[in-house]
Amino acid sequence: MVADARESAGKPVGRRVVLGLLAVGGLGVVGGSRVSDGLARLLAPLESRDPTGLIALFPLGNAFRFYSVTGSVSTQTADSYRLTVSGLVERVATYRVADLQAMPQTRLVADFQCVTGWRVLDVHWAGVRLSELLDRAGPMAAATAVRFYSFDGTYTESMTLQQARRRDVIVALKMLGSPVTHEHGGPVRIYAASMYGYKSIKWLSRIELTHGEQLGYWETRGYPHDATIRN
Ligand SMILES: Nc1nc2c(c(=O)[nH]1)N[C@H]1C(S)=C(S)[C@@H](COP(=O)(O)O)O[C@H]1N2
Ligand SMILES: [Mo]
């Protein structure tokens, strides 16, 4: 749970607010998971600013936490959003949400697992295979890795080109059966099913083909670079 606090560092939320929410949390348990889901959504903007990590202790059950390493993230709509694929590629490309929606959609039902211990079972995801975008870009011979950037301006991640080509790595447009919400990194985030959650970068803005891997945000803070889940 201490690690939870680290993952959700941001601008402070008052202690009274947090304690008040924990009191409401008792009701969430009684009400069951539907209520918890609603509460989780309600807490999203607060949790991402909660340096105490107390909101992460909230009894949410089989539900997502909301993480952001920055205090606030600009909201991008389907119209304003752009995704750039660049770096060591034959063809630099920029995609709008509609462009991505027009491409073949891959559906996955898989667990989401944060390295700090919480997991959500059987999450429905949909989007474009990352390998599809890589094929269109045409990686140059020197390209060995893929680096991801977020429009939160801070978070980055990377994986080897080989990992990025796995069939279970998608540029997700849908999560939990609906378009990816802002809190969950919408309109477009990565979902890497076989890796811990920190590889699934939210608010995806750029995919860059590189020679060699760069350490991601949490990796420069001690997380293992290979996030493959082995269990
Ligand atoms: N841009 C950005 N992406 C991110 C993070 C973040 O703080 N910022 N946190 C990561 C971590 S550690 C996890 S577990 C998941 C959490 O996804 P969620 O907020 O949708 O639950 O997002 C990952 N992607
Ligand atoms: Mo995480």
PDB file of C-alpha atoms and ligand atoms in Angstrom:
ATOM      1  CA  MET A   1       0.000   0.000   0.000  1.00  0.00           C
ATOM      2  CA  VAL A   2       2.977   2.253   0.503  1.00  0.00           C
ATOM      3  CA  ALA A   3       3.776   1.541  -3.117  1.00  0.00           C
ATOM      4  CA  ASP A   4       0.231   2.563  -3.997  1.00  0.00           C
ATOM      5  CA  ALA A   5       0.913   5.934  -2.476  1.00  0.00           C
ATOM      6  CA  ARG A   6       4.016   6.249  -4.632  1.00  0.00           C
ATOM      7  CA  GLU A   7       2.125   5.402  -7.789  1.00  0.00           C
ATOM      8  CA  SER A   8      -0.524   8.009  -7.148  1.00  0.00           C
ATOM      9  CA  ALA A   9       1.689  10.912  -6.131  1.00  0.00           C
ATOM     10  CA  GLY A  10       0.282  14.296  -7.043  1.00  0.00           C
ATOM     11  CA  LYS A  11      -1.188  17.449  -5.582  1.00  0.00           C
ATOM     12  CA  PRO A  12      -2.418  17.039  -2.024  1.00  0.00           C
ATOM     13  CA  VAL A  13      -5.974  16.235  -1.073  1.00  0.00           C
ATOM     14  CA  GLY A  14      -6.913  17.325   2.458  1.00  0.00           C
ATOM     15  CA  ARG A  15      -6.795  14.712   5.191  1.00  0.00           C
ATOM     16  CA  ARG A  16     -10.416  15.464   6.137  1.00  0.00           C
ATOM     17  CA  VAL A  17     -11.581  14.751   2.595  1.00  0.00           C
ATOM     18  CA  VAL A  18      -9.750  11.442   2.622  1.00  0.00           C
ATOM     19  CA  LEU A  19     -11.113  10.401   6.027  1.00  0.00           C
ATOM     20  CA  GLY A  20     -14.626  11.411   4.968  1.00  0.00           C
ATOM     21  CA  LEU A  21     -14.347   9.236   1.896  1.00  0.00           C
ATOM     22  CA  LEU A  22     -13.117   6.313   3.945  1.00  0.00           C
ATOM     23  CA  ALA A  23     -16.278   6.653   6.052  1.00  0.00           C
ATOM     24  CA  VAL A  24     -18.395   6.530   2.881  1.00  0.00           C
ATOM     25  CA  GLY A  25     -16.329   3.519   1.853  1.00  0.00           C
ATOM     26  CA  GLY A  26     -17.954   1.490   4.621  1.00  0.00           C
ATOM     27  CA  LEU A  27     -21.252   1.928   2.790  1.00  0.00           C
ATOM     28  CA  GLY A  28     -19.613   0.761  -0.432  1.00  0.00           C
ATOM     29  CA  VAL A  29     -18.783  -2.599   1.105  1.00  0.00           C
ATOM     30  CA  VAL A  30     -22.342  -3.103   2.295  1.00  0.00           C
ATOM     31  CA  GLY A  31     -23.718  -2.047  -1.076  1.00  0.00           C
ATOM     32  CA  GLY A  32     -21.596  -4.530  -3.012  1.00  0.00           C
ATOM     33  CA  SER A  33     -19.475  -4.193  -6.104  1.00  0.00           C
ATOM     34  CA  ARG A  34     -21.905  -2.085  -8.156  1.00  0.00           C
ATOM     35  CA  VAL A  35     -21.690   0.633  -5.537  1.00  0.00           C
ATOM     36  CA  SER A  36     -17.917   0.221  -5.324  1.00  0.00           C
ATOM     37  CA  ASP A  37     -17.617   0.715  -9.072  1.00  0.00           C
ATOM     38  CA  GLY A  38     -19.552   3.948  -8.848  1.00  0.00           C
ATOM     39  CA  LEU A  39     -17.427   5.090  -5.933  1.00  0.00           C
ATOM     40  CA  ALA A  40     -14.260   4.220  -7.775  1.00  0.00           C
ATOM     41  CA  ARG A  41     -15.330   6.509 -10.601  1.00  0.00           C
ATOM     42  CA  LEU A  42     -16.282   9.222  -8.148  1.00  0.00           C
ATOM     43  CA  LEU A  43     -12.903   8.980  -6.447  1.00  0.00           C
ATOM     44  CA  ALA A  44     -10.887   9.105  -9.647  1.00  0.00           C
ATOM     45  CA  PRO A  45     -10.085  12.825  -9.686  1.00  0.00           C
ATOM     46  CA  LEU A  46      -9.284  12.734  -5.976  1.00  0.00           C
ATOM     47  CA  GLU A  47      -7.228   9.588  -5.927  1.00  0.00           C
ATOM     48  CA  SER A  48      -4.890  10.878  -8.581  1.00  0.00           C
ATOM     49  CA  ARG A  49      -4.109  13.807  -6.228  1.00  0.00           C
ATOM     50  CA  ASP A  50      -3.876  11.814  -3.005  1.00  0.00           C
ATOM     51  CA  PRO A  51      -0.294  11.742  -1.702  1.00  0.00           C
ATOM     52  CA  THR A  52      -1.358   9.912   1.466  1.00  0.00           C
ATOM     53  CA  GLY A  53      -2.320   6.825  -0.521  1.00  0.00           C
ATOM     54  CA  LEU A  54      -5.251   6.464   1.883  1.00  0.00           C
ATOM     55  CA  ILE A  55      -7.809   6.465  -0.912  1.00  0.00           C
ATOM     56  CA  ALA A  56      -6.016   3.432  -2.327  1.00  0.00           C
ATOM     57  CA  LEU A  57      -6.893   1.638   0.933  1.00  0.00           C
ATOM     58  CA  PHE A  58     -10.553   2.189   0.136  1.00  0.00           C
ATOM     59  CA  PRO A  59     -12.364  -1.181  -0.109  1.00  0.00           C
ATOM     60  CA  LEU A  60     -13.008  -1.172  -3.848  1.00  0.00           C
ATOM     61  CA  GLY A  61     -12.884  -4.935  -4.392  1.00  0.00           C
ATOM     62  CA  ASN A  62     -12.559  -6.006  -8.010  1.00  0.00           C
ATOM     63  CA  ALA A  63     -12.254  -2.458  -9.327  1.00  0.00           C
ATOM     64  CA  PHE A  64      -9.672  -0.201 -10.884  1.00  0.00           C
ATOM     65  CA  ARG A  65      -7.638   2.387  -9.055  1.00  0.00           C
ATOM     66  CA  PHE A  66      -6.939   5.559 -10.977  1.00  0.00           C
ATOM     67  CA  TYR A  67      -3.333   6.517 -11.309  1.00  0.00           C
ATOM     68  CA  SER A  68      -1.597   9.615 -12.498  1.00  0.00           C
ATOM     69  CA  VAL A  69       1.895  10.792 -11.674  1.00  0.00           C
ATOM     70  CA  THR A  70       0.876  14.347 -12.583  1.00  0.00           C
ATOM     71  CA  GLY A  71      -1.625  16.615 -10.828  1.00  0.00           C
ATOM     72  CA  SER A  72      -3.915  17.227 -13.760  1.00  0.00           C
ATOM     73  CA  VAL A  73      -3.993  16.092 -17.360  1.00  0.00           C
ATOM     74  CA  SER A  74      -5.520  18.033 -20.236  1.00  0.00           C
ATOM     75  CA  THR A  75      -8.677  16.463 -21.639  1.00  0.00           C
ATOM     76  CA  GLN A  76      -8.458  15.372 -25.261  1.00  0.00           C
ATOM     77  CA  THR A  77     -11.619  14.685 -27.229  1.00  0.00           C
ATOM     78  CA  ALA A  78     -12.022  12.380 -30.221  1.00  0.00           C
ATOM     79  CA  ASP A  79     -11.666  15.522 -32.363  1.00  0.00           C
ATOM     80  CA  SER A  80      -8.632  17.103 -30.720  1.00  0.00           C
ATOM     81  CA  TYR A  81      -6.689  13.873 -30.129  1.00  0.00           C
ATOM     82  CA  ARG A  82      -3.680  12.927 -32.293  1.00  0.00           C
ATOM     83  CA  LEU A  83      -1.353   9.930 -32.079  1.00  0.00           C
ATOM     84  CA  THR A  84       2.017  10.166 -33.828  1.00  0.00           C
ATOM     85  CA  VAL A  85       4.172   7.201 -34.835  1.00  0.00           C
ATOM     86  CA  SER A  86       7.714   8.396 -35.518  1.00  0.00           C
ATOM     87  CA  GLY A  87      11.411   7.763 -34.944  1.00  0.00           C
ATOM     88  CA  LEU A  88      13.227   5.026 -36.852  1.00  0.00           C
ATOM     89  CA  VAL A  89      10.407   4.399 -39.338  1.00  0.00           C
ATOM     90  CA  GLU A  90       9.991   4.553 -43.100  1.00  0.00           C
ATOM     91  CA  ARG A  91       6.655   6.386 -42.809  1.00  0.00           C
ATOM     92  CA  VAL A  92       5.826   8.806 -40.006  1.00  0.00           C
ATOM     93  CA  ALA A  93       2.088   8.811 -39.391  1.00  0.00           C
ATOM     94  CA  THR A  94      -0.482  10.745 -37.380  1.00  0.00           C
ATOM     95  CA  TYR A  95      -3.787   9.159 -36.430  1.00  0.00           C
ATOM     96  CA  ARG A  96      -7.060  10.584 -35.207  1.00  0.00           C
ATOM     97  CA  VAL A  97      -9.456   8.540 -33.112  1.00  0.00           C
ATOM     98  CA  ALA A  98     -11.649   8.011 -36.201  1.00  0.00           C
ATOM     99  CA  ASP A  99      -8.619   6.651 -38.128  1.00  0.00           C
ATOM    100  CA  LEU A 100      -7.951   4.141 -35.369  1.00  0.00           C
ATOM    101  CA  GLN A 101     -11.634   3.189 -35.171  1.00  0.00           C
ATOM    102  CA  ALA A 102     -11.634   2.487 -38.918  1.00  0.00           C
ATOM    103  CA  MET A 103      -8.851  -0.086 -38.545  1.00  0.00           C
ATOM    104  CA  PRO A 104      -9.371  -3.764 -37.624  1.00  0.00           C
ATOM    105  CA  GLN A 105     -10.372  -3.960 -33.937  1.00  0.00           C
ATOM    106  CA  THR A 106      -8.977  -6.602 -31.614  1.00  0.00           C
ATOM    107  CA  ARG A 107     -11.005  -7.610 -28.571  1.00  0.00           C
ATOM    108  CA  LEU A 108      -9.381  -9.028 -25.456  1.00  0.00           C
ATOM    109  CA  VAL A 109     -10.835 -10.198 -22.162  1.00  0.00           C
ATOM    110  CA  ALA A 110      -7.980 -10.267 -19.701  1.00  0.00           C
ATOM    111  CA  ASP A 111      -6.925  -9.308 -16.195  1.00  0.00           C
ATOM    112  CA  PHE A 112      -5.310  -6.011 -15.300  1.00  0.00           C
ATOM    113  CA  GLN A 113      -2.612  -6.335 -12.690  1.00  0.00           C
ATOM    114  CA  CYS A 114      -0.712  -3.564 -10.944  1.00  0.00           C
ATOM    115  CA  VAL A 115       2.703  -4.503  -9.607  1.00  0.00           C
ATOM    116  CA  THR A 116       1.642  -3.139  -6.184  1.00  0.00           C
ATOM    117  CA  GLY A 117      -0.810  -6.017  -5.795  1.00  0.00           C
ATOM    118  CA  TRP A 118      -4.310  -5.071  -6.928  1.00  0.00           C
ATOM    119  CA  ARG A 119      -5.847  -6.702  -9.936  1.00  0.00           C
ATOM    120  CA  VAL A 120      -9.090  -6.524 -11.878  1.00  0.00           C
ATOM    121  CA  LEU A 121     -10.326  -9.753 -13.451  1.00  0.00           C
ATOM    122  CA  ASP A 122     -11.771 -10.299 -16.923  1.00  0.00           C
ATOM    123  CA  VAL A 123     -11.620  -6.747 -18.207  1.00  0.00           C
ATOM    124  CA  HIS A 124     -13.032  -6.208 -21.704  1.00  0.00           C
ATOM    125  CA  TRP A 125     -10.678  -4.312 -23.973  1.00  0.00           C
ATOM    126  CA  ALA A 126     -10.811  -3.323 -27.641  1.00  0.00           C
ATOM    127  CA  GLY A 127      -8.504  -1.470 -29.960  1.00  0.00           C
ATOM    128  CA  VAL A 128      -5.909  -1.700 -32.686  1.00  0.00           C
ATOM    129  CA  ARG A 129      -3.007  -4.112 -32.383  1.00  0.00           C
ATOM    130  CA  LEU A 130       0.179  -2.167 -31.826  1.00  0.00           C
ATOM    131  CA  SER A 131       1.815  -4.482 -34.399  1.00  0.00           C
ATOM    132  CA  GLU A 132      -0.621  -3.142 -37.003  1.00  0.00           C
ATOM    133  CA  LEU A 133       0.584   0.433 -36.451  1.00  0.00           C
ATOM    134  CA  LEU A 134       4.206  -0.737 -36.460  1.00  0.00           C
ATOM    135  CA  ASP A 135       3.708  -2.560 -39.772  1.00  0.00           C
ATOM    136  CA  ARG A 136       2.198   0.553 -41.311  1.00  0.00           C
ATOM    137  CA  ALA A 137       5.115   2.673 -40.100  1.00  0.00           C
ATOM    138  CA  GLY A 138       7.742   0.263 -41.372  1.00  0.00           C
ATOM    139  CA  PRO A 139      10.467   0.061 -38.702  1.00  0.00           C
ATOM    140  CA  MET A 140      13.990   0.657 -40.045  1.00  0.00           C
ATOM    141  CA  ALA A 141      16.620  -2.047 -39.559  1.00  0.00           C
ATOM    142  CA  ALA A 142      18.149  -0.127 -36.631  1.00  0.00           C
ATOM    143  CA  ALA A 143      14.859  -0.021 -34.702  1.00  0.00           C
ATOM    144  CA  THR A 144      14.939  -2.449 -31.765  1.00  0.00           C
ATOM    145  CA  ALA A 145      12.567  -0.858 -29.270  1.00  0.00           C
ATOM    146  CA  VAL A 146       9.393   1.186 -28.936  1.00  0.00           C
ATOM    147  CA  ARG A 147       9.016   4.176 -26.649  1.00  0.00           C
ATOM    148  CA  PHE A 148       5.635   5.545 -25.597  1.00  0.00           C
ATOM    149  CA  TYR A 149       4.857   9.121 -24.552  1.00  0.00           C
ATOM    150  CA  SER A 150       1.835  10.463 -22.685  1.00  0.00           C
ATOM    151  CA  PHE A 151       0.175  13.839 -23.203  1.00  0.00           C
ATOM    152  CA  ASP A 152       0.332  14.217 -19.415  1.00  0.00           C
ATOM    153  CA  GLY A 153       3.821  15.470 -20.316  1.00  0.00           C
ATOM    154  CA  THR A 154       5.664  13.251 -17.839  1.00  0.00           C
ATOM    155  CA  TYR A 155       4.980   9.522 -18.115  1.00  0.00           C
ATOM    156  CA  THR A 156       6.908   7.385 -20.587  1.00  0.00           C
ATOM    157  CA  GLU A 157       7.318   3.668 -21.099  1.00  0.00           C
ATOM    158  CA  SER A 158       9.113   1.378 -23.512  1.00  0.00           C
ATOM    159  CA  MET A 159       9.409  -2.230 -24.572  1.00  0.00           C
ATOM    160  CA  THR A 160      11.435  -4.173 -27.091  1.00  0.00           C
ATOM    161  CA  LEU A 161      10.132  -4.222 -30.649  1.00  0.00           C
ATOM    162  CA  GLN A 162       9.622  -7.961 -30.227  1.00  0.00           C
ATOM    163  CA  GLN A 163       7.421  -7.438 -27.152  1.00  0.00           C
ATOM    164  CA  ALA A 164       5.558  -4.611 -28.864  1.00  0.00           C
ATOM    165  CA  ARG A 165       4.632  -7.015 -31.681  1.00  0.00           C
ATOM    166  CA  ARG A 166       2.922  -9.472 -29.311  1.00  0.00           C
ATOM    167  CA  ARG A 167      -0.699 -10.086 -30.260  1.00  0.00           C
ATOM    168  CA  ASP A 168      -1.906  -9.067 -26.799  1.00  0.00           C
ATOM    169  CA  VAL A 169      -0.507  -5.530 -26.925  1.00  0.00           C
ATOM    170  CA  ILE A 170      -3.135  -3.099 -28.147  1.00  0.00           C
ATOM    171  CA  VAL A 171      -3.642   0.600 -28.627  1.00  0.00           C
ATOM    172  CA  ALA A 172      -6.874   0.556 -26.640  1.00  0.00           C
ATOM    173  CA  LEU A 173      -9.920   2.620 -27.596  1.00  0.00           C
ATOM    174  CA  LYS A 174     -12.305   0.723 -25.351  1.00  0.00           C
ATOM    175  CA  MET A 175     -12.004  -0.551 -21.800  1.00  0.00           C
ATOM    176  CA  LEU A 176     -14.719  -2.055 -19.584  1.00  0.00           C
ATOM    177  CA  GLY A 177     -16.973  -2.166 -22.645  1.00  0.00           C
ATOM    178  CA  SER A 178     -16.969   1.609 -23.298  1.00  0.00           C
ATOM    179  CA  PRO A 179     -14.640   4.208 -24.788  1.00  0.00           C
ATOM    180  CA  VAL A 180     -11.630   4.654 -22.483  1.00  0.00           C
ATOM    181  CA  THR A 181     -12.571   7.406 -20.018  1.00  0.00           C
ATOM    182  CA  HIS A 182     -10.315  10.371 -19.322  1.00  0.00           C
ATOM    183  CA  GLU A 183      -9.424   8.991 -15.875  1.00  0.00           C
ATOM    184  CA  HIS A 184      -8.354   5.700 -17.400  1.00  0.00           C
ATOM    185  CA  GLY A 185      -6.156   7.425 -19.979  1.00  0.00           C
ATOM    186  CA  GLY A 186      -8.606   8.120 -22.779  1.00  0.00           C
ATOM    187  CA  PRO A 187      -9.255   8.607 -25.506  1.00  0.00           C
ATOM    188  CA  VAL A 188      -6.360   6.225 -26.238  1.00  0.00           C
ATOM    189  CA  ARG A 189      -4.080   4.201 -23.952  1.00  0.00           C
ATOM    190  CA  ILE A 190      -1.893   1.136 -24.273  1.00  0.00           C
ATOM    191  CA  TYR A 191      -2.974  -2.214 -22.875  1.00  0.00           C
ATOM    192  CA  ALA A 192      -0.253  -4.874 -22.621  1.00  0.00           C
ATOM    193  CA  ALA A 193      -2.069  -7.949 -21.298  1.00  0.00           C
ATOM    194  CA  SER A 194       0.956 -10.020 -20.294  1.00  0.00           C
ATOM    195  CA  MET A 195       2.712  -7.190 -18.450  1.00  0.00           C
ATOM    196  CA  TYR A 196       2.177  -5.315 -15.206  1.00  0.00           C
ATOM    197  CA  GLY A 197      -0.041  -2.247 -15.384  1.00  0.00           C
ATOM    198  CA  TYR A 198       2.760   0.283 -15.471  1.00  0.00           C
ATOM    199  CA  LYS A 199       3.479  -0.669 -19.109  1.00  0.00           C
ATOM    200  CA  SER A 200      -0.101   0.245 -20.049  1.00  0.00           C
ATOM    201  CA  ILE A 201       0.573   3.949 -20.510  1.00  0.00           C
ATOM    202  CA  LYS A 202      -2.414   6.260 -20.288  1.00  0.00           C
ATOM    203  CA  TRP A 203      -3.147   9.325 -22.458  1.00  0.00           C
ATOM    204  CA  LEU A 204      -0.948   7.933 -25.225  1.00  0.00           C
ATOM    205  CA  SER A 205       0.342  10.663 -27.541  1.00  0.00           C
ATOM    206  CA  ARG A 206       3.386   9.305 -29.340  1.00  0.00           C
ATOM    207  CA  ILE A 207       4.960   6.007 -30.306  1.00  0.00           C
ATOM    208  CA  GLU A 208       8.635   6.316 -31.181  1.00  0.00           C
ATOM    209  CA  LEU A 209      10.795   3.592 -32.706  1.00  0.00           C
ATOM    210  CA  THR A 210      14.247   3.693 -31.156  1.00  0.00           C
ATOM    211  CA  HIS A 211      17.561   1.875 -31.141  1.00  0.00           C
ATOM    212  CA  GLY A 212      17.718   0.350 -27.670  1.00  0.00           C
ATOM    213  CA  GLU A 213      15.232   0.751 -24.835  1.00  0.00           C
ATOM    214  CA  GLN A 214      14.889   3.869 -22.708  1.00  0.00           C
ATOM    215  CA  LEU A 215      13.867   3.475 -19.066  1.00  0.00           C
ATOM    216  CA  GLY A 216      10.261   4.423 -18.341  1.00  0.00           C
ATOM    217  CA  TYR A 217       8.969   6.686 -15.549  1.00  0.00           C
ATOM    218  CA  TRP A 218       8.725   3.992 -12.883  1.00  0.00           C
ATOM    219  CA  GLU A 219      11.810   2.176 -14.107  1.00  0.00           C
ATOM    220  CA  THR A 220      13.998   5.170 -13.307  1.00  0.00           C
ATOM    221  CA  ARG A 221      12.402   4.837  -9.832  1.00  0.00           C
ATOM    222  CA  GLY A 222      13.239   1.183  -9.333  1.00  0.00           C
ATOM    223  CA  TYR A 223      10.650  -0.895 -11.173  1.00  0.00           C
ATOM    224  CA  PRO A 224      11.990  -3.796 -13.267  1.00  0.00           C
ATOM    225  CA  HIS A 225      12.304  -2.992 -16.935  1.00  0.00           C
ATOM    226  CA  ASP A 226      10.857  -6.319 -18.017  1.00  0.00           C
ATOM    227  CA  ALA A 227       7.297  -6.205 -16.643  1.00  0.00           C
ATOM    228  CA  THR A 228       6.242  -9.609 -17.958  1.00  0.00           C
ATOM    229  CA  ILE A 229       3.887 -11.284 -15.469  1.00  0.00           C
ATOM    230  CA  ARG A 230       5.164 -14.767 -14.634  1.00  0.00           C
ATOM    231  CA  ASN A 231       2.568 -16.583 -12.553  1.00  0.00           C
TER     232      ASN A 231
HETATM  233  N1  LIG B   1       0.310   8.379 -18.121  1.00  0.00           N
HETATM  234  C1  LIG B   1       0.268   7.467 -17.119  1.00  0.00           C
HETATM  235  N2  LIG B   1       0.080   6.170 -17.442  1.00  0.00           N
HETATM  236  C2  LIG B   1       0.036   5.231 -16.464  1.00  0.00           C
HETATM  237  C3  LIG B   1       0.248   5.579 -15.093  1.00  0.00           C
HETATM  238  C4  LIG B   1       0.431   6.958 -14.793  1.00  0.00           C
HETATM  239  O1  LIG B   1       0.576   7.358 -13.614  1.00  0.00           O
HETATM  240  N3  LIG B   1       0.435   7.860 -15.830  1.00  0.00           N
HETATM  241  N4  LIG B   1       0.258   4.601 -14.116  1.00  0.00           N
HETATM  242  C5  LIG B   1       0.496   3.226 -14.564  1.00  0.00           C
HETATM  243  C6  LIG B   1       0.219   2.235 -13.539  1.00  0.00           C
HETATM  244  S1  LIG B   1       1.416   1.983 -12.364  1.00  0.00           S
HETATM  245  C7  LIG B   1      -0.911   1.482 -13.558  1.00  0.00           C
HETATM  246  S2  LIG B   1      -1.166   0.202 -12.476  1.00  0.00           S
HETATM  247  C8  LIG B   1      -1.990   1.755 -14.539  1.00  0.00           C
HETATM  248  C9  LIG B   1      -3.280   2.104 -13.828  1.00  0.00           C
HETATM  249  O2  LIG B   1      -4.311   2.275 -14.759  1.00  0.00           O
HETATM  250  P1  LIG B   1      -5.666   2.943 -14.287  1.00  0.00           P
HETATM  251  O3  LIG B   1      -5.343   4.300 -13.741  1.00  0.00           O
HETATM  252  O4  LIG B   1      -6.542   2.981 -15.502  1.00  0.00           O
HETATM  253  O5  LIG B   1      -6.218   2.050 -13.213  1.00  0.00           O
HETATM  254  O6  LIG B   1      -1.692   2.825 -15.418  1.00  0.00           O
HETATM  255  C10 LIG B   1      -0.322   2.897 -15.800  1.00  0.00           C
HETATM  256  N5  LIG B   1      -0.174   3.936 -16.812  1.00  0.00           N
HETATM  257 MO    MO B   2       0.760   0.095 -11.223  1.00  0.00          MO
END
